[in-house]
Coordinates of C-alpha atoms in Angstrom, one line a residue:
M1 CA -23.3 -17.7 15.9
V2 CA -25.2 -21.0 14.6
L3 CA -26.6 -19.1 11.1
W4 CA -23.1 -18.1 10.8
Q5 CA -21.8 -21.7 11.2
N6 CA -25.2 -23.3 8.7
V7 CA -23.5 -20.7 6.6
T8 CA -19.8 -22.2 6.3
K9 CA -21.8 -25.6 6.2
V10 CA -23.2 -24.2 2.7
T11 CA -20.4 -22.3 1.1
L12 CA -18.2 -25.5 1.6
R13 CA -20.7 -27.6 0.4
Y14 CA -21.9 -25.6 -3.0
S15 CA -18.9 -23.5 -3.2
F16 CA -16.6 -24.4 -6.5
L17 CA -13.5 -22.1 -5.4
P18 CA -11.3 -23.6 -3.3
M19 CA -11.5 -23.0 0.7
T20 CA -8.6 -21.5 2.3
P21 CA -9.1 -21.8 6.4
L22 CA -11.0 -19.7 8.7
V23 CA -12.7 -17.1 6.5
S24 CA -15.1 -18.9 3.7
M25 CA -15.9 -17.1 0.6
L26 CA -19.4 -16.3 1.3
Q27 CA -18.5 -14.9 4.6
F28 CA -16.6 -12.4 3.1
I29 CA -18.7 -11.4 1.3
I30 CA -20.8 -10.7 3.9
I31 CA -18.5 -9.1 5.9
A32 CA -17.3 -7.2 2.7
S33 CA -20.5 -6.0 2.1
I34 CA -20.9 -4.5 5.6
V35 CA -17.1 -2.7 5.0
F36 CA -18.2 -1.3 1.6
I37 CA -21.3 0.8 4.0
V38 CA -19.0 1.4 6.8
S39 CA -16.8 3.0 4.9
A40 CA -19.3 4.5 2.1
L41 CA -21.0 6.1 5.3
S42 CA -17.8 7.4 6.7
V43 CA -17.1 9.2 3.1
A44 CA -20.1 10.8 3.2
L45 CA -19.6 12.3 6.7
L46 CA -16.2 13.3 6.2
W47 CA -17.4 15.3 2.7
L48 CA -20.4 17.1 4.9
F49 CA -18.3 18.5 7.1
R50 CA -15.4 18.6 4.6
N51 CA -15.2 22.4 5.6
K52 CA -13.5 21.9 8.9
L53 CA -11.2 19.1 7.3
P54 CA -7.8 20.4 6.6
H55 CA -7.0 20.8 3.1
D56 CA -4.0 20.5 1.0
T57 CA -3.5 24.5 0.0
P58 CA -2.4 25.4 -3.3
N59 CA 1.7 26.0 -3.8
H60 CA 4.3 26.0 -5.9
R61 CA 4.8 22.3 -5.4
T62 CA 1.0 21.3 -5.6
L63 CA -0.9 20.7 -8.8
H64 CA -4.5 22.1 -8.2
Q65 CA -5.7 25.6 -8.6
E66 CA -8.2 25.0 -5.5
P67 CA -7.7 23.8 -1.6
I68 CA -9.1 20.0 -1.8
P69 CA -10.1 18.4 1.9
S70 CA -7.7 15.5 2.6
V71 CA -7.8 12.7 6.2
G72 CA -9.7 10.6 3.4
G73 CA -8.3 7.8 4.7
L74 CA -10.6 7.7 7.6
S75 CA -13.0 6.3 6.1
V76 CA -10.7 4.0 5.1
W77 CA -9.7 2.5 8.0
S78 CA -12.9 3.3 9.8
G79 CA -14.4 0.3 7.5
L80 CA -11.3 -2.4 7.3
L81 CA -11.3 -1.7 11.2
F82 CA -15.2 -3.0 11.4
G83 CA -14.1 -6.0 9.0
V84 CA -11.4 -6.5 11.4
A85 CA -13.4 -6.5 13.9
A86 CA -15.8 -8.6 13.0
I87 CA -13.3 -11.5 12.5
L88 CA -12.9 -11.3 16.1
A89 CA -15.7 -11.0 16.9
V90 CA -16.5 -14.6 15.1
Y91 CA -13.8 -16.6 15.2
G92 CA -12.3 -15.8 18.6
R93 CA -9.2 -17.1 19.2
E94 CA -9.2 -19.1 16.4
S95 CA -8.1 -15.9 14.5
E96 CA -4.8 -16.0 13.0
L97 CA -4.8 -12.0 14.5
F98 CA -4.5 -13.4 17.7
R99 CA -0.3 -14.4 16.7
Y100 CA 2.5 -12.5 17.9
H101 CA 3.5 -11.3 14.0
W102 CA -0.8 -10.4 13.3
A103 CA -0.6 -8.0 16.3
A104 CA 2.5 -6.3 15.5
L105 CA 1.7 -5.5 12.1
L106 CA -2.0 -4.3 13.8
V107 CA -0.5 -1.8 16.3
G108 CA 1.8 -0.5 13.9
V109 CA -0.8 0.5 11.4
L110 CA -2.8 1.8 14.3
L111 CA 0.2 3.8 15.5
L112 CA 1.1 5.2 12.3
V113 CA -3.0 6.3 12.0
A114 CA -2.4 8.3 15.1
V115 CA 0.8 10.1 14.2
S116 CA -0.9 10.6 10.6
L117 CA -3.9 11.9 11.9
R118 CA -1.8 14.2 14.0
D119 CA 0.1 15.6 11.3
D120 CA -3.1 16.3 8.9
F121 CA -4.2 18.7 12.0
K122 CA -1.5 20.1 13.6
H123 CA 2.1 19.4 11.6
V124 CA 4.2 17.1 13.0
S125 CA 8.3 17.4 12.8
P126 CA 9.9 15.4 10.1
L127 CA 12.0 13.4 12.3
Y128 CA 9.5 12.5 14.4
R129 CA 7.2 11.0 12.0
L130 CA 10.3 9.1 10.9
V131 CA 10.9 7.8 14.6
F132 CA 7.4 6.4 15.2
Q133 CA 7.7 5.0 11.1
C134 CA 11.1 3.2 12.7
V135 CA 9.4 1.8 15.6
A136 CA 6.6 0.2 13.7
A137 CA 8.7 -1.2 10.9
I138 CA 11.1 -2.7 13.7
L139 CA 8.1 -4.1 15.6
V140 CA 7.1 -6.3 12.4
T141 CA 10.7 -7.0 11.4
A142 CA 11.1 -8.0 15.3
C143 CA 8.2 -10.4 15.3
W144 CA 8.8 -11.8 11.9
S145 CA 12.6 -12.5 12.7
V146 CA 11.9 -14.9 15.5
T147 CA 8.9 -16.9 13.7
E148 CA 10.2 -20.4 13.0
T149 CA 10.1 -19.6 8.8
S150 CA 12.5 -16.5 9.0
L151 CA 14.9 -18.4 11.4
Q152 CA 15.8 -21.2 8.3
P153 CA 19.0 -19.8 6.8
S154 CA 17.8 -19.3 3.3
M155 CA 15.9 -16.1 4.5
F156 CA 19.5 -14.6 5.2
D157 CA 20.8 -15.4 1.7
V158 CA 19.1 -12.7 -0.9
Y159 CA 18.1 -15.2 -3.0
G160 CA 20.9 -16.6 -4.1
L161 CA 22.9 -13.6 -5.4
F162 CA 24.6 -13.2 -2.0
S163 CA 25.0 -13.9 1.2
A164 CA 23.9 -11.7 3.9
P165 CA 24.8 -11.9 7.9
R166 CA 20.9 -11.6 9.6
F167 CA 21.5 -8.1 10.9
T168 CA 22.5 -6.3 8.3
V169 CA 19.1 -8.5 6.5
L170 CA 17.0 -7.3 9.2
C171 CA 18.2 -3.6 8.4
A172 CA 17.5 -3.4 5.4
I173 CA 13.7 -4.5 6.1
V174 CA 12.9 -2.6 8.5
F175 CA 14.4 0.1 5.7
F176 CA 11.9 -1.1 3.0
V177 CA 8.8 -1.5 5.6
M178 CA 9.7 2.4 6.3
W179 CA 10.3 3.3 2.3
M180 CA 7.3 1.6 1.8
A181 CA 5.2 3.7 4.3
N182 CA 6.1 6.9 2.4
L183 CA 5.5 5.4 -0.7
F184 CA 1.9 6.2 -1.1
N185 CA 2.5 9.8 0.7
F186 CA 4.2 10.8 -2.2
M187 CA 1.4 10.1 -4.5
D188 CA -1.2 10.9 -2.8
G189 CA -0.9 14.5 -4.7
A190 CA -2.7 13.2 -8.2
D191 CA -5.8 12.6 -8.6
G192 CA -6.5 8.6 -8.2
L193 CA -2.9 7.5 -8.4
A194 CA -3.0 6.4 -4.6
A195 CA -6.4 4.8 -4.5
T196 CA -5.4 2.5 -7.9
M197 CA -2.1 1.5 -6.1
V198 CA -4.2 0.1 -3.3
T199 CA -7.1 -1.2 -5.9
I200 CA -4.6 -2.9 -8.1
G201 CA -1.7 -3.6 -5.1
F202 CA -3.6 -5.1 -2.3
S203 CA -5.9 -6.9 -5.1
T204 CA -2.7 -8.9 -6.2
L205 CA -1.9 -9.6 -2.3
A206 CA -5.4 -11.3 -2.1
I207 CA -5.4 -13.2 -4.9
A208 CA -2.0 -14.5 -4.6
A209 CA -2.8 -15.0 -0.5
R210 CA -5.7 -17.3 -1.4
H211 CA -3.5 -19.1 -4.5
M212 CA -1.0 -19.8 -1.8
G213 CA -3.6 -21.0 0.5
L214 CA -2.7 -18.3 3.4
S215 CA -5.6 -17.5 5.7
W216 CA -5.4 -14.3 5.9
W217 CA -6.6 -13.4 2.1
W218 CA -9.4 -11.3 3.3
L219 CA -7.4 -8.5 4.8
P220 CA -5.9 -7.1 1.5
A221 CA -9.4 -7.8 0.0
L222 CA -11.6 -6.2 2.6
T223 CA -8.8 -2.9 2.2
V224 CA -9.5 -3.1 -1.3
V225 CA -13.4 -3.0 -0.2
A226 CA -12.7 -0.1 2.1
I227 CA -11.8 2.7 -0.4
L228 CA -13.4 1.8 -3.2
P229 CA -15.5 4.4 -1.9
F230 CA -13.1 6.8 -0.9
A231 CA -11.7 6.4 -4.6
L232 CA -15.0 7.5 -6.1
L233 CA -14.4 11.3 -5.0
N234 CA -10.6 10.6 -5.4
L235 CA -10.5 10.1 -9.2
P236 CA -9.9 13.1 -11.8
P237 CA -10.8 15.8 -10.9
A238 CA -10.3 14.3 -7.0
K239 CA -12.2 15.9 -4.4
M240 CA -10.7 14.5 -1.8
F241 CA -7.1 12.8 -1.0
L242 CA -6.2 10.2 1.8
G243 CA -3.8 12.5 3.5
D244 CA -1.1 11.1 5.9
V245 CA -3.1 9.3 8.0
G246 CA -4.5 7.5 5.2
A247 CA -1.8 7.2 2.5
I248 CA 1.5 6.0 5.6
P249 CA -0.7 3.4 7.0
T250 CA -1.6 2.3 3.9
G251 CA 1.9 1.6 2.2
F252 CA 3.3 0.1 5.7
L253 CA 0.3 -2.4 5.2
A254 CA 1.2 -3.1 2.0
A255 CA 5.1 -3.9 3.1
G256 CA 3.2 -5.9 6.1
L257 CA 1.5 -8.1 3.9
G258 CA 4.3 -9.0 1.3
G259 CA 6.4 -9.6 4.0
L260 CA 4.1 -12.2 5.6
G261 CA 4.4 -13.5 2.6
I262 CA 7.9 -13.7 2.3
V263 CA 8.0 -15.1 6.1
E264 CA 5.4 -17.9 5.2
D265 CA 7.7 -19.0 2.1
A266 CA 4.7 -18.1 -0.5
W267 CA 6.4 -15.9 -2.6
S268 CA 9.7 -14.2 -2.7
L269 CA 11.1 -10.0 -2.2
W270 CA 10.8 -10.1 -5.9
F271 CA 6.7 -10.6 -6.2
V272 CA 6.4 -7.9 -3.5
I273 CA 8.6 -5.3 -5.3
L274 CA 7.1 -6.2 -8.9
T275 CA 3.5 -5.1 -7.4
F276 CA 3.9 -2.1 -6.1
L277 CA 7.0 -1.2 -8.5
P278 CA 5.1 1.8 -10.3
F279 CA 5.6 3.4 -7.2
I280 CA 9.2 2.4 -6.2
M281 CA 10.4 3.5 -9.1
D282 CA 9.2 6.6 -9.1
A283 CA 10.1 7.6 -5.9
S284 CA 13.4 5.8 -5.6
V285 CA 14.6 7.4 -9.0
T286 CA 13.5 11.0 -8.0
L287 CA 14.7 10.4 -4.6
A288 CA 18.2 9.0 -6.2
R289 CA 18.8 12.3 -8.6
R290 CA 17.6 14.6 -5.7
L291 CA 20.2 13.3 -3.8
L292 CA 22.8 13.8 -6.8
K293 CA 22.1 17.3 -7.1
C294 CA 22.3 17.7 -2.9
E295 CA 18.9 18.7 -2.7
R296 CA 17.4 19.0 0.8
V297 CA 15.5 15.4 0.3
W298 CA 13.4 16.0 3.6
E299 CA 11.9 19.0 2.1
A300 CA 8.7 18.9 -0.7
H301 CA 9.1 19.4 -3.7
N302 CA 7.1 18.8 -7.6
N303 CA 10.0 16.5 -9.0
H304 CA 8.5 13.3 -8.9
Y305 CA 7.9 11.8 -12.8
F306 CA 4.1 12.0 -12.6
Q307 CA 3.8 15.3 -11.3
R308 CA 6.3 16.5 -14.6
L309 CA 3.9 14.9 -16.7
I310 CA 0.9 16.7 -15.4
R311 CA 2.8 20.1 -16.1
L312 CA 4.3 19.1 -19.4
G313 CA 0.5 19.0 -20.2
L314 CA -0.6 15.4 -19.7
G315 CA -3.2 15.8 -17.4
H316 CA -4.2 13.9 -14.2
R317 CA -6.9 11.7 -16.3
G318 CA -3.7 11.1 -18.8
V319 CA -0.9 10.5 -15.7
L320 CA -3.6 7.7 -14.4
L321 CA -4.6 6.3 -17.4
M322 CA -0.6 5.9 -17.9
F323 CA 0.5 4.6 -14.4
A324 CA -2.3 2.8 -14.5
T325 CA -1.4 0.3 -17.6
L326 CA 2.2 -0.2 -15.4
M327 CA 0.3 -1.2 -12.5
V328 CA -2.4 -3.5 -14.5
G329 CA 1.2 -4.6 -16.4
C330 CA 3.6 -5.3 -13.3
A331 CA 1.0 -7.2 -10.9
G332 CA -0.4 -9.3 -13.7
S333 CA 3.2 -9.7 -14.4
A334 CA 3.9 -10.8 -10.6
L335 CA 0.5 -12.9 -10.3
F336 CA 1.9 -15.4 -13.9
C337 CA 5.1 -16.0 -12.3
L338 CA 3.6 -16.8 -9.2
Y339 CA 1.3 -18.8 -11.3
S340 CA 3.3 -20.4 -13.7
G341 CA 6.7 -20.4 -11.8
L342 CA 8.3 -18.1 -14.1
S343 CA 11.5 -15.9 -12.7
L344 CA 10.0 -13.0 -10.7
F345 CA 13.4 -11.7 -11.0
L346 CA 13.7 -11.6 -15.0
A347 CA 10.2 -10.4 -15.0
L348 CA 10.9 -7.4 -12.1
L349 CA 14.3 -6.5 -14.6
L350 CA 11.8 -6.6 -17.6
W351 CA 9.4 -4.0 -16.0
T352 CA 12.4 -2.0 -14.8
L353 CA 14.0 -1.2 -17.6
I354 CA 10.2 -0.8 -19.4
H355 CA 10.4 2.1 -16.2
A356 CA 13.9 3.2 -17.1
A357 CA 13.1 3.8 -20.5
F358 CA 9.6 5.5 -19.6
F359 CA 11.5 8.6 -17.3
V360 CA 14.2 8.8 -19.8
A361 CA 11.3 9.7 -22.0
V362 CA 9.9 11.8 -19.8
D363 CA 13.5 14.0 -18.6
V364 CA 14.1 14.5 -22.3
A365 CA 11.0 16.1 -22.8
W366 CA 10.7 17.7 -19.5
H367 CA 14.8 19.3 -20.4
R368 CA 13.3 20.1 -23.7
R369 CA 10.3 22.5 -22.4
K370 CA 13.0 23.8 -20.0
G371 CA 15.3 24.5 -23.3
V372 CA 18.5 22.2 -21.2

């Protein structure tokens, strides 16, 4: 402990970066290095015993010709939970993790990890999965709703567009958290997409949180570090997927961290949506299109835009490059607006139009191929 305090003093004395409360940069580097090692060892163990893991078996909706092991998300959580445990061990009750809305977020993540892992090995009914996701979303939303910041009337005026009753806003937040929890799961079937979105999206949250002086900037940063070893096996050609155990809790954590930034008045809802817009747009437009066709939206399918692009011949590398460009553009714009004070809403509107034009082009190419 004395050595760790000396590390803090040295860091504060010689660092040229602005220090936020709790975790200094040097301390973060030490913990992040250990998190990376733990995640890498976990990936190695999963790969060693890959034949015993559940696999994504090729069928009419998948994009691969051979079975690919899943549950790679276990490596992410092993590394990240080690990092969280290290923060708790060092700082104890000084850590913000002892605040009840943080406890709710961590409990929600662990709940979804347990349910999703069960679903990866033995199928769990979609209804049961939605129930657990709803419970986790209600838990974090309820804790946000009783914080001092969230009790301000402005939190229930939807950014000047229209005023909504408090209960309506809380229900919308629960729905948004559940929707975000499923986005990464939708995209997990394409090589590298989910890992790239985690890397870019959580890096954006970490940079923004540090810039705004939020003491928990280290958590999204450690999430990025924890996923890097897995990403090496997930890039094209993918040798492992996150699985439900990795994808669903990661989406929930993204929504949770984004929501905490809103509650602490660090950024707006538009910042969170813009940061993860490529996933949100693909999943939302696809769902709307399926609803209009009266399809069974609870059943698995292969009609996402990234799936259509692969089937049109662009390939996994081409799709990853295209979506990574959109991710960097959206995340970069979100940070630029946050730093400069420019309108996040206008940036979101612009990127929404860019995505819409892109999707229209994909639809045109798809219908030409089918001769419709």
